[in-house]
């Protein structure tokens, strides 16, 4: 079984305001809606667990009602987990809840609700790469020259960018070993973790890398949110235009049938 753990407990303080970024509207729907739709549609995702504060769970339930694949969503959705003090503690809370219904040999796919452009192909690629291993993650090669500095005020050395990669999400892990890797970090060390894959690497798990998707960006700043809003609104407008064209085509067909004297039966 493959379980998606969707992280939606962040407060989005860098954007300002009282509404976290994953619940801001884009294209007429909250940002989190787009990940939910992707997980509902993907045939390899068997279950979904969401980390979210209790006060936003009603909004997520409302999103579920907007899904085109709401029946599939209802079959996959397993419940909510409480956010932690940091991202990795939120993951830990999700893992504990998932362990109640999943096996150690199952895979957990961790993704951020603030990355709404997750593709079906990226999910499939991660799951394929993780099969028979400890996990997999998408990465992007570094394009710029990268320097190392101990103080942030002077350059100490030049790093070889051919060996440096930027990690993305989703990250996939074999549930049993990954659960244990996180448990070993409790209670203090887990608060210093900066990325989902770090506990797996520390525990010696075999994590594969696959090419990432530059379009799968994380909404962090207001500029990111505005960029995604433009993309979502454009897609929604295109959907509306296609729906209108299909309606016109049906009306033309009906007029044509009436003109030829056809009568519908039943």
mmCIF file with all atom_site columns, N, CA and C in Angstrom, residues 213-236:
data_model
loop_
_atom_site.group_PDB
_atom_site.id
_atom_site.type_symbol
_atom_site.label_atom_id
_atom_site.label_alt_id
_atom_site.label_comp_id
_atom_site.label_asym_id
_atom_site.label_entity_id
_atom_site.label_seq_id
_atom_site.pdbx_PDB_ins_code
_atom_site.Cartn_x
_atom_site.Cartn_y
_atom_site.Cartn_z
_atom_site.occupancy
_atom_site.B_iso_or_equiv
_atom_site.pdbx_formal_charge
_atom_site.auth_seq_id
_atom_site.auth_comp_id
_atom_site.auth_asym_id
_atom_site.auth_atom_id
_atom_site.pdbx_PDB_model_num
ATOM 1  N N  . UNK A 1 213 ? 11.042  18.405 -10.902 1.00 0.00 ? 213 UNK A N  1
ATOM 2  C CA . UNK A 1 213 ? 10.188  19.173 -11.812 1.00 0.00 ? 213 UNK A CA 1
ATOM 3  C C  . UNK A 1 213 ? 10.229  20.634 -11.373 1.00 0.00 ? 213 UNK A C  1
ATOM 4  N N  . UNK A 1 214 ? 10.835  21.491 -12.191 1.00 0.00 ? 214 UNK A N  1
ATOM 5  C CA . UNK A 1 214 ? 10.954  22.904 -11.829 1.00 0.00 ? 214 UNK A CA 1
ATOM 6  C C  . UNK A 1 214 ? 9.586   23.568 -11.688 1.00 0.00 ? 214 UNK A C  1
ATOM 7  N N  . UNK A 1 215 ? 8.582   22.997 -12.338 1.00 0.00 ? 215 UNK A N  1
ATOM 8  C CA . UNK A 1 215 ? 7.239   23.561 -12.229 1.00 0.00 ? 215 UNK A CA 1
ATOM 9  C C  . UNK A 1 215 ? 6.586   23.261 -10.893 1.00 0.00 ? 215 UNK A C  1
ATOM 10 N N  . UNK A 1 216 ? 7.116   22.294 -10.162 1.00 0.00 ? 216 UNK A N  1
ATOM 11 C CA . UNK A 1 216 ? 6.553   21.889 -8.873  1.00 0.00 ? 216 UNK A CA 1
ATOM 12 C C  . UNK A 1 216 ? 7.153   22.746 -7.759  1.00 0.00 ? 216 UNK A C  1
ATOM 13 N N  . UNK A 1 217 ? 6.980   24.049 -7.864  1.00 0.00 ? 217 UNK A N  1
ATOM 14 C CA . UNK A 1 217 ? 7.594   24.968 -6.898  1.00 0.00 ? 217 UNK A CA 1
ATOM 15 C C  . UNK A 1 217 ? 6.741   25.077 -5.631  1.00 0.00 ? 217 UNK A C  1
ATOM 16 N N  . UNK A 1 218 ? 7.401   25.466 -4.553  1.00 0.00 ? 218 UNK A N  1
ATOM 17 C CA . UNK A 1 218 ? 6.716   25.631 -3.271  1.00 0.00 ? 218 UNK A CA 1
ATOM 18 C C  . UNK A 1 218 ? 6.313   27.085 -3.088  1.00 0.00 ? 218 UNK A C  1
ATOM 19 N N  . UNK A 1 219 ? 5.078   27.299 -2.667  1.00 0.00 ? 219 UNK A N  1
ATOM 20 C CA . UNK A 1 219 ? 4.603   28.654 -2.393  1.00 0.00 ? 219 UNK A CA 1
ATOM 21 C C  . UNK A 1 219 ? 5.165   29.086 -1.047  1.00 0.00 ? 219 UNK A C  1
ATOM 22 N N  . UNK A 1 220 ? 6.100   30.024 -1.097  1.00 0.00 ? 220 UNK A N  1
ATOM 23 C CA . UNK A 1 220 ? 6.746   30.511 0.120   1.00 0.00 ? 220 UNK A CA 1
ATOM 24 C C  . UNK A 1 220 ? 6.519   32.006 0.306   1.00 0.00 ? 220 UNK A C  1
ATOM 25 N N  . UNK A 1 221 ? 6.636   32.759 -0.786  1.00 0.00 ? 221 UNK A N  1
ATOM 26 C CA . UNK A 1 221 ? 6.486   34.211 -0.727  1.00 0.00 ? 221 UNK A CA 1
ATOM 27 C C  . UNK A 1 221 ? 5.187   34.649 -1.401  1.00 0.00 ? 221 UNK A C  1
ATOM 28 N N  . UNK A 1 222 ? 4.868   35.909 -1.235  1.00 0.00 ? 222 UNK A N  1
ATOM 29 C CA . UNK A 1 222 ? 3.670   36.453 -1.890  1.00 0.00 ? 222 UNK A CA 1
ATOM 30 C C  . UNK A 1 222 ? 3.808   36.369 -3.412  1.00 0.00 ? 222 UNK A C  1
ATOM 31 N N  . UNK A 1 223 ? 5.024   36.554 -3.916  1.00 0.00 ? 223 UNK A N  1
ATOM 32 C CA . UNK A 1 223 ? 5.246   36.450 -5.362  1.00 0.00 ? 223 UNK A CA 1
ATOM 33 C C  . UNK A 1 223 ? 4.943   35.035 -5.853  1.00 0.00 ? 223 UNK A C  1
ATOM 34 N N  . UNK A 1 224 ? 5.315   34.027 -5.060  1.00 0.00 ? 224 UNK A N  1
ATOM 35 C CA . UNK A 1 224 ? 5.008   32.635 -5.413  1.00 0.00 ? 224 UNK A CA 1
ATOM 36 C C  . UNK A 1 224 ? 3.503   32.426 -5.496  1.00 0.00 ? 224 UNK A C  1
ATOM 37 N N  . UNK A 1 225 ? 2.783   32.958 -4.506  1.00 0.00 ? 225 UNK A N  1
ATOM 38 C CA . UNK A 1 225 ? 1.332   32.793 -4.468  1.00 0.00 ? 225 UNK A CA 1
ATOM 39 C C  . UNK A 1 225 ? 0.682   33.482 -5.662  1.00 0.00 ? 225 UNK A C  1
ATOM 40 N N  . UNK A 1 226 ? 1.136   34.668 -5.975  1.00 0.00 ? 226 UNK A N  1
ATOM 41 C CA . UNK A 1 226 ? 0.580   35.405 -7.117  1.00 0.00 ? 226 UNK A CA 1
ATOM 42 C C  . UNK A 1 226 ? 0.856   34.668 -8.424  1.00 0.00 ? 226 UNK A C  1
ATOM 43 N N  . UNK A 1 227 ? 2.027   34.081 -8.520  1.00 0.00 ? 227 UNK A N  1
ATOM 44 C CA . UNK A 1 227 ? 2.381   33.298 -9.718  1.00 0.00 ? 227 UNK A CA 1
ATOM 45 C C  . UNK A 1 227 ? 1.439   32.110 -9.868  1.00 0.00 ? 227 UNK A C  1
ATOM 46 N N  . UNK A 1 228 ? 1.212   31.392 -8.771  1.00 0.00 ? 228 UNK A N  1
ATOM 47 C CA . UNK A 1 228 ? 0.318   30.235 -8.861  1.00 0.00 ? 228 UNK A CA 1
ATOM 48 C C  . UNK A 1 228 ? -1.116  30.663 -9.128  1.00 0.00 ? 228 UNK A C  1
ATOM 49 N N  . UNK A 1 229 ? -1.551  31.772 -8.541  1.00 0.00 ? 229 UNK A N  1
ATOM 50 C CA . UNK A 1 229 ? -2.908  32.260 -8.783  1.00 0.00 ? 229 UNK A CA 1
ATOM 51 C C  . UNK A 1 229 ? -3.135  32.530 -10.261 1.00 0.00 ? 229 UNK A C  1
ATOM 52 N N  . UNK A 1 230 ? -2.150  33.136 -10.906 1.00 0.00 ? 230 UNK A N  1
ATOM 53 C CA . UNK A 1 230 ? -2.266  33.408 -12.346 1.00 0.00 ? 230 UNK A CA 1
ATOM 54 C C  . UNK A 1 230 ? -2.398  32.105 -13.127 1.00 0.00 ? 230 UNK A C  1
ATOM 55 N N  . UNK A 1 231 ? -1.605  31.109 -12.752 1.00 0.00 ? 231 UNK A N  1
ATOM 56 C CA . UNK A 1 231 ? -1.643  29.824 -13.449 1.00 0.00 ? 231 UNK A CA 1
ATOM 57 C C  . UNK A 1 231 ? -2.989  29.119 -13.226 1.00 0.00 ? 231 UNK A C  1
ATOM 58 N N  . UNK A 1 232 ? -3.474  29.144 -11.986 1.00 0.00 ? 232 UNK A N  1
ATOM 59 C CA . UNK A 1 232 ? -4.732  28.469 -11.661 1.00 0.00 ? 232 UNK A CA 1
ATOM 60 C C  . UNK A 1 232 ? -5.913  29.148 -12.345 1.00 0.00 ? 232 UNK A C  1
ATOM 61 N N  . UNK A 1 233 ? -5.892  30.480 -12.364 1.00 0.00 ? 233 UNK A N  1
ATOM 62 C CA . UNK A 1 233 ? -6.980  31.214 -13.005 1.00 0.00 ? 233 UNK A CA 1
ATOM 63 C C  . UNK A 1 233 ? -6.993  30.980 -14.515 1.00 0.00 ? 233 UNK A C  1
ATOM 64 N N  . UNK A 1 234 ? -5.814  30.904 -15.117 1.00 0.00 ? 234 UNK A N  1
ATOM 65 C CA . UNK A 1 234 ? -5.730  30.627 -16.548 1.00 0.00 ? 234 UNK A CA 1
ATOM 66 C C  . UNK A 1 234 ? -6.296  29.253 -16.870 1.00 0.00 ? 234 UNK A C  1
ATOM 67 N N  . UNK A 1 235 ? -5.945  28.261 -16.048 1.00 0.00 ? 235 UNK A N  1
ATOM 68 C CA . UNK A 1 235 ? -6.444  26.906 -16.267 1.00 0.00 ? 235 UNK A CA 1
ATOM 69 C C  . UNK A 1 235 ? -7.950  26.845 -16.075 1.00 0.00 ? 235 UNK A C  1
ATOM 70 N N  . UNK A 1 236 ? -8.452  27.561 -15.066 1.00 0.00 ? 236 UNK A N  1
ATOM 71 C CA . UNK A 1 236 ? -9.895  27.572 -14.810 1.00 0.00 ? 236 UNK A CA 1
ATOM 72 C C  . UNK A 1 236 ? -10.648 28.219 -15.960 1.00 0.00 ? 236 UNK A C  1
#
